[in-house]
Short mmCIF file of C-alpha atoms in Angstrom, two decimals:
data_model
loop_
_atom_site.label_atom_id
_atom_site.label_comp_id
_atom_site.label_asym_id
_atom_site.label_seq_id
_atom_site.Cartn_x
_atom_site.Cartn_y
_atom_site.Cartn_z
CA MET D 1 0.00 0.00 0.00
CA HIS D 2 1.16 3.51 -0.72
CA ALA D 3 0.25 6.76 0.97
CA ASN D 4 -2.39 8.79 -0.81
CA SER D 5 0.08 11.67 -0.89
CA ASP D 6 2.54 9.57 -2.94
CA ILE D 7 -0.16 8.52 -5.40
CA ASN D 8 -1.60 12.02 -5.73
CA SER D 9 1.87 13.50 -6.19
CA LEU D 10 2.62 11.06 -9.01
CA ILE D 11 -0.73 11.79 -10.69
CA GLU D 12 -0.02 15.54 -10.52
CA GLN D 13 3.45 15.07 -12.02
CA VAL D 14 2.08 12.92 -14.84
CA GLN D 15 -0.63 15.47 -15.64
CA LYS D 16 1.80 18.37 -15.83
CA ASN D 17 2.13 17.28 -19.44
CA LYS D 18 -0.88 18.78 -21.24
CA LYS D 19 -1.36 15.61 -23.29
CA TYR D 20 -2.54 13.77 -20.19
CA GLN D 21 -4.55 16.44 -18.38
CA GLN D 22 -7.90 15.38 -19.85
CA ILE D 23 -7.53 11.64 -19.21
CA ASP D 24 -9.87 10.18 -16.60
CA ARG D 25 -8.13 10.61 -13.24
CA ASP D 26 -9.19 7.18 -11.96
CA PHE D 27 -7.39 5.57 -14.90
CA ILE D 28 -4.19 7.51 -14.20
CA LYS D 29 -4.52 6.65 -10.51
CA ARG D 30 -4.61 2.93 -11.23
CA LEU D 31 -1.55 3.12 -13.47
CA SER D 32 0.23 5.21 -10.83
CA GLU D 33 -0.54 2.66 -8.13
CA GLU D 34 0.79 -0.12 -10.35
CA ALA D 35 4.01 1.80 -11.03
CA LEU D 36 4.60 2.41 -7.34
CA ASP D 37 3.80 -1.22 -6.54
CA LYS D 38 6.58 -2.24 -8.94
CA GLY D 39 9.03 -0.05 -7.05
CA TYR D 40 9.30 2.79 -9.54
CA LYS D 41 9.99 6.21 -8.04
CA GLY D 42 10.50 9.80 -9.10
CA LYS D 43 11.11 10.52 -12.77
CA LYS D 44 11.13 6.80 -13.62
CA ALA D 45 7.61 6.37 -12.21
CA ILE D 46 6.39 9.40 -14.16
CA LYS D 47 7.93 8.02 -17.36
CA VAL D 48 6.39 4.56 -16.85
CA VAL D 49 2.88 5.96 -16.35
CA ARG D 50 3.16 8.40 -19.25
CA ASN D 51 4.41 5.63 -21.54
CA LYS D 52 1.34 3.55 -20.74
CA LEU D 53 -0.94 6.53 -21.36
CA HIS D 54 0.79 7.15 -24.67
CA GLN D 55 0.39 3.53 -25.75
CA VAL D 56 -3.30 3.46 -24.84
CA GLY D 57 -4.34 6.85 -26.16
CA GLY D 58 -1.73 9.55 -26.63
CA ALA D 59 -0.22 8.03 -29.76
CA TYR D 60 -3.59 8.30 -31.50
CA ILE D 61 -4.13 12.03 -31.04
CA LYS D 62 -2.99 13.47 -34.37
CA GLN D 63 -2.83 17.09 -33.26
CA PRO D 64 -4.04 19.35 -30.43
CA VAL D 65 -7.75 20.00 -30.81
CA ASN D 66 -9.32 23.39 -30.14
CA TYR D 67 -12.39 21.94 -28.46
CA ALA D 68 -13.92 25.35 -27.74
CA GLN D 69 -13.84 26.20 -31.45
CA VAL D 70 -15.19 22.81 -32.50
CA LYS D 71 -18.11 23.24 -30.09
CA LYS D 72 -18.87 26.65 -31.63
CA ASP D 73 -18.75 25.06 -35.07
CA ILE D 74 -21.27 22.44 -33.95
CA HIS D 75 -23.72 25.09 -32.80
CA ALA D 76 -23.47 26.77 -36.21
CA LEU D 77 -24.51 23.62 -38.08
CA PRO D 78 -28.02 22.80 -39.29
CA THR D 79 -29.78 20.18 -37.18
CA ASP D 80 -30.20 17.67 -40.01
CA LEU D 81 -27.62 14.97 -39.27
CA ASN D 82 -27.56 13.91 -42.91
CA ALA D 83 -27.03 17.37 -44.39
CA ALA D 84 -23.97 17.62 -46.62
CA GLU D 85 -22.54 20.40 -44.45
CA VAL D 86 -22.90 18.25 -41.33
CA LYS D 87 -21.26 15.23 -42.91
CA GLN D 88 -18.36 17.37 -44.08
CA PHE D 89 -17.92 18.72 -40.55
CA CYS D 90 -18.03 15.20 -39.09
CA GLN D 91 -15.35 14.02 -41.50
CA GLN D 92 -13.15 16.97 -40.54
CA THR D 93 -13.60 16.14 -36.85
CA LEU D 94 -12.84 12.45 -37.37
CA GLN D 95 -9.45 13.56 -38.73
CA TYR D 96 -8.31 14.58 -35.25
CA HIS D 97 -7.96 10.98 -34.05
CA VAL D 98 -5.67 8.51 -35.84
CA SER D 99 -8.09 5.60 -35.55
CA THR D 100 -11.04 7.39 -37.15
CA ALA D 101 -8.85 9.30 -39.61
CA GLU D 102 -7.63 5.95 -40.97
CA ARG D 103 -11.26 4.92 -41.50
CA LEU D 104 -12.19 7.96 -43.59
CA PRO D 105 -11.30 6.40 -46.98
CA ILE D 106 -13.71 3.52 -46.26
CA LEU D 107 -16.27 5.39 -44.16
CA GLU D 108 -19.01 5.33 -46.80
CA SER D 109 -18.95 1.53 -46.92
CA PHE D 110 -17.49 0.37 -43.58
CA PHE D 111 -20.55 0.50 -41.31
CA ARG D 112 -23.03 -0.23 -44.09
CA THR D 113 -21.14 -3.36 -45.12
CA CYS D 114 -20.42 -4.64 -41.62
CA LEU D 115 -23.76 -3.82 -39.99
CA GLY D 116 -26.33 -3.89 -42.79
CA SER D 117 -27.58 -7.33 -41.74
CA LEU D 118 -28.43 -6.10 -38.23
CA THR D 119 -30.81 -3.27 -39.00
CA PRO D 120 -32.62 -1.81 -37.22
CA ILE D 121 -29.96 -1.22 -34.57
CA ASP D 122 -31.60 0.41 -31.56
CA THR D 123 -28.88 0.16 -28.88
CA VAL D 124 -25.13 0.69 -29.26
CA LEU D 125 -22.24 0.56 -26.81
CA ASP D 126 -19.11 2.23 -28.22
CA LEU D 127 -16.08 1.10 -26.20
CA ALA D 128 -12.94 3.26 -26.14
CA CYS D 129 -14.88 5.39 -28.61
CA GLY D 130 -12.46 8.22 -29.29
CA LEU D 131 -14.25 10.42 -31.82
CA ASN D 132 -16.15 7.56 -33.45
CA PRO D 133 -19.65 8.90 -32.53
CA PHE D 134 -19.06 11.57 -35.19
CA ALA D 135 -19.45 8.71 -37.66
CA ILE D 136 -23.08 8.14 -36.61
CA PRO D 137 -24.38 9.70 -39.89
CA TRP D 138 -22.87 6.69 -41.68
CA MET D 139 -24.14 4.06 -39.23
CA PRO D 140 -27.34 2.10 -39.99
CA VAL D 141 -28.87 2.87 -36.60
CA SER D 142 -32.55 3.49 -35.98
CA LYS D 143 -33.96 6.92 -35.22
CA GLY D 144 -33.80 7.36 -31.46
CA CYS D 145 -31.12 4.68 -31.11
CA ARG D 146 -29.76 4.61 -27.56
CA TYR D 147 -26.01 5.13 -27.88
CA LEU D 148 -23.55 4.88 -24.97
CA ALA D 149 -20.00 6.10 -25.64
CA CYS D 150 -17.16 5.53 -23.21
CA ASP D 151 -13.51 6.56 -23.25
CA ILE D 152 -10.70 7.73 -20.94
CA TYR D 153 -10.55 11.21 -22.53
CA THR D 154 -13.01 13.49 -20.77
CA ASP D 155 -12.59 16.37 -23.24
CA MET D 156 -13.59 14.11 -26.14
CA LEU D 157 -16.62 12.91 -24.21
CA GLU D 158 -17.68 16.51 -23.49
CA LEU D 159 -17.40 17.32 -27.20
CA ILE D 160 -19.49 14.27 -28.09
CA GLU D 161 -22.16 15.40 -25.62
CA VAL D 162 -22.35 18.82 -27.33
CA PHE D 163 -22.68 17.06 -30.69
CA ALA D 164 -25.42 14.78 -29.33
CA GLU D 165 -27.37 17.65 -27.79
CA HIS D 166 -27.28 19.72 -30.98
CA PHE D 167 -28.69 16.86 -33.03
CA ASN D 168 -31.04 15.63 -30.31
CA LEU D 169 -29.40 12.21 -30.23
CA ASN D 170 -30.26 9.66 -27.54
CA LEU D 171 -26.60 9.49 -26.62
CA SER D 172 -24.85 9.46 -23.27
CA THR D 173 -21.17 9.28 -22.34
CA MET D 174 -19.16 7.96 -19.45
CA PRO D 175 -15.46 8.05 -18.57
CA CYS D 176 -14.47 4.42 -18.37
CA ASP D 177 -11.39 2.38 -17.51
CA LEU D 178 -12.32 -0.87 -19.25
CA ILE D 179 -9.66 -2.78 -17.36
CA THR D 180 -11.54 -2.39 -14.09
CA ASN D 181 -14.97 -1.03 -14.99
CA MET D 182 -16.55 -2.69 -18.00
CA PRO D 183 -20.09 -1.48 -18.82
CA GLN D 184 -22.77 -4.11 -18.29
CA GLU D 185 -25.71 -2.43 -20.00
CA PRO D 186 -27.42 -4.86 -22.41
CA VAL D 187 -27.24 -3.67 -26.03
CA LYS D 188 -27.86 -5.02 -29.49
CA LEU D 189 -24.44 -3.94 -30.74
CA ALA D 190 -21.08 -3.24 -29.12
CA LEU D 191 -18.38 -1.46 -31.13
CA ILE D 192 -14.82 -2.49 -30.29
CA LEU D 193 -12.97 -0.73 -33.07
CA LYS D 194 -9.18 -1.12 -33.12
CA SER D 195 -9.13 -0.82 -29.32
CA ILE D 196 -8.09 -4.32 -28.24
CA PRO D 197 -4.42 -3.93 -29.32
CA CYS D 198 -4.20 -0.63 -27.39
CA LEU D 199 -5.82 -2.01 -24.25
CA GLU D 200 -3.63 -5.10 -24.32
CA GLN D 201 -0.66 -2.77 -23.80
CA VAL D 202 -1.99 -2.33 -20.27
CA ASP D 203 -3.63 -5.72 -19.63
CA LYS D 204 -2.87 -8.78 -21.78
CA THR D 205 -6.17 -10.43 -20.75
CA ILE D 206 -8.48 -7.55 -21.65
CA GLY D 207 -9.31 -8.72 -25.19
CA ASP D 208 -10.61 -12.04 -23.92
CA ARG D 209 -12.58 -10.39 -21.11
CA ILE D 210 -14.20 -7.76 -23.34
CA LEU D 211 -15.36 -10.26 -25.93
CA LYS D 212 -16.75 -12.68 -23.37
CA THR D 213 -18.31 -10.35 -20.80
CA ILE D 214 -19.80 -7.44 -22.75
CA ASN D 215 -23.58 -7.85 -22.66
CA ALA D 216 -24.24 -7.44 -26.40
CA GLU D 217 -26.07 -9.56 -28.96
CA HIS D 218 -23.50 -8.60 -31.58
CA LEU D 219 -19.93 -7.29 -31.47
CA LEU D 220 -18.21 -5.41 -34.25
CA VAL D 221 -14.51 -5.94 -33.54
CA SER D 222 -11.83 -4.45 -35.75
CA PHE D 223 -8.06 -4.37 -36.00
CA PRO D 224 -5.61 -2.24 -37.98
CA VAL D 225 -3.92 -3.81 -41.01
CA SER D 226 -0.94 -1.46 -40.89
CA SER D 227 0.97 0.52 -38.27
CA ILE D 228 0.28 4.18 -37.50
CA GLY D 229 3.17 4.94 -39.85
CA GLY D 230 1.49 2.96 -42.62
CA GLN D 231 3.79 -0.08 -42.58
CA ASP D 232 2.33 -3.57 -43.14
CA LYS D 233 4.43 -5.58 -40.63
CA GLY D 234 2.24 -8.65 -41.16
CA MET D 235 -0.48 -7.15 -38.99
CA GLU D 236 -3.41 -8.55 -40.98
CA THR D 237 -2.28 -12.14 -40.44
CA PHE D 238 -1.22 -11.54 -36.86
CA TYR D 239 -4.47 -9.93 -35.72
CA ARG D 240 -6.68 -12.41 -37.57
CA GLU D 241 -4.93 -15.26 -35.77
CA HIS D 242 -5.08 -13.36 -32.48
CA PHE D 243 -8.79 -12.71 -32.81
CA PHE D 244 -9.63 -16.34 -33.47
CA ASP D 245 -7.42 -17.36 -30.55
CA LEU D 246 -9.46 -15.03 -28.33
CA ILE D 247 -12.77 -16.62 -29.31
CA ALA D 248 -11.52 -20.22 -29.48
CA GLY D 249 -14.13 -22.59 -28.08
CA GLU D 250 -17.01 -20.13 -28.42
CA LYS D 251 -19.94 -21.19 -30.60
CA TRP D 252 -20.42 -17.75 -32.10
CA ASP D 253 -21.25 -16.83 -35.68
CA VAL D 254 -18.44 -14.73 -37.17
CA GLN D 255 -18.37 -12.73 -40.38
CA GLU D 256 -15.08 -11.25 -41.58
CA PHE D 257 -14.71 -8.05 -43.59
CA LEU D 258 -11.41 -6.85 -45.01
CA PHE D 259 -10.97 -3.22 -46.05
CA SER D 260 -7.94 -1.31 -47.27
CA THR D 261 -7.19 0.17 -43.84
CA GLU D 262 -8.97 -2.13 -41.40
CA MET D 263 -10.07 -5.71 -40.74
CA ALA D 264 -13.41 -6.24 -39.00
CA PHE D 265 -15.30 -9.18 -37.51
CA LEU D 266 -19.02 -9.19 -36.80
CA VAL D 267 -19.64 -11.58 -33.93
CA SER D 268 -23.18 -12.79 -33.21
CA LYS D 269 -23.45 -14.50 -29.86
#
């Protein structure tokens, strides 16, 4: 056990870097406790925690986002979610996060192809969502679909809430450390888009636990087919094998979809 003062001091030092100021404090606290438990101290402890935060989320933030300006831009939009101006804005916003920026070339077909067989989709759980809710105009969800988005970045979640309010979406957000606090709300569809490799940087068992414990009729699970830098590195083969290892022994129906930038699996439990 460590004194609260030691833990709080480490959290404060970690968050002196602006990149980590908007990450859910409980998540940073858990990583800080783990670092101290392993005997790390001082600058080494700070580096260990920041490295984990970078692996899980920081590496995927393409550039600093002026959230105040983006919120103003949202308020200036028409309220028709399918208006051309709105879709253009959503695509611009999706550029801010590496994961969703990589999906832009296939956005028109990705959700339609993977989820078309499930319509109408009336409940969605978006795990480690990043900015993915801005892709809702391309998702085959029903009007009034209940959408729950969770992530460790509180500023992203606040932006998503502004977006949802402007378009009168039945959407709620929650800061969530999936390692220790996995949502249990029953839904028709859970989105687990390119998040398992990131989360496994913190907990090697998390992929197995997410797939087997999330209370969803269907899971859309995806993996990158190249590195952030665009290199192949055999990732398609590696992640396909990894995914099927994770679900080995489960009698689930699985459909595979391969796109230029992403590989997806629709799991029906």
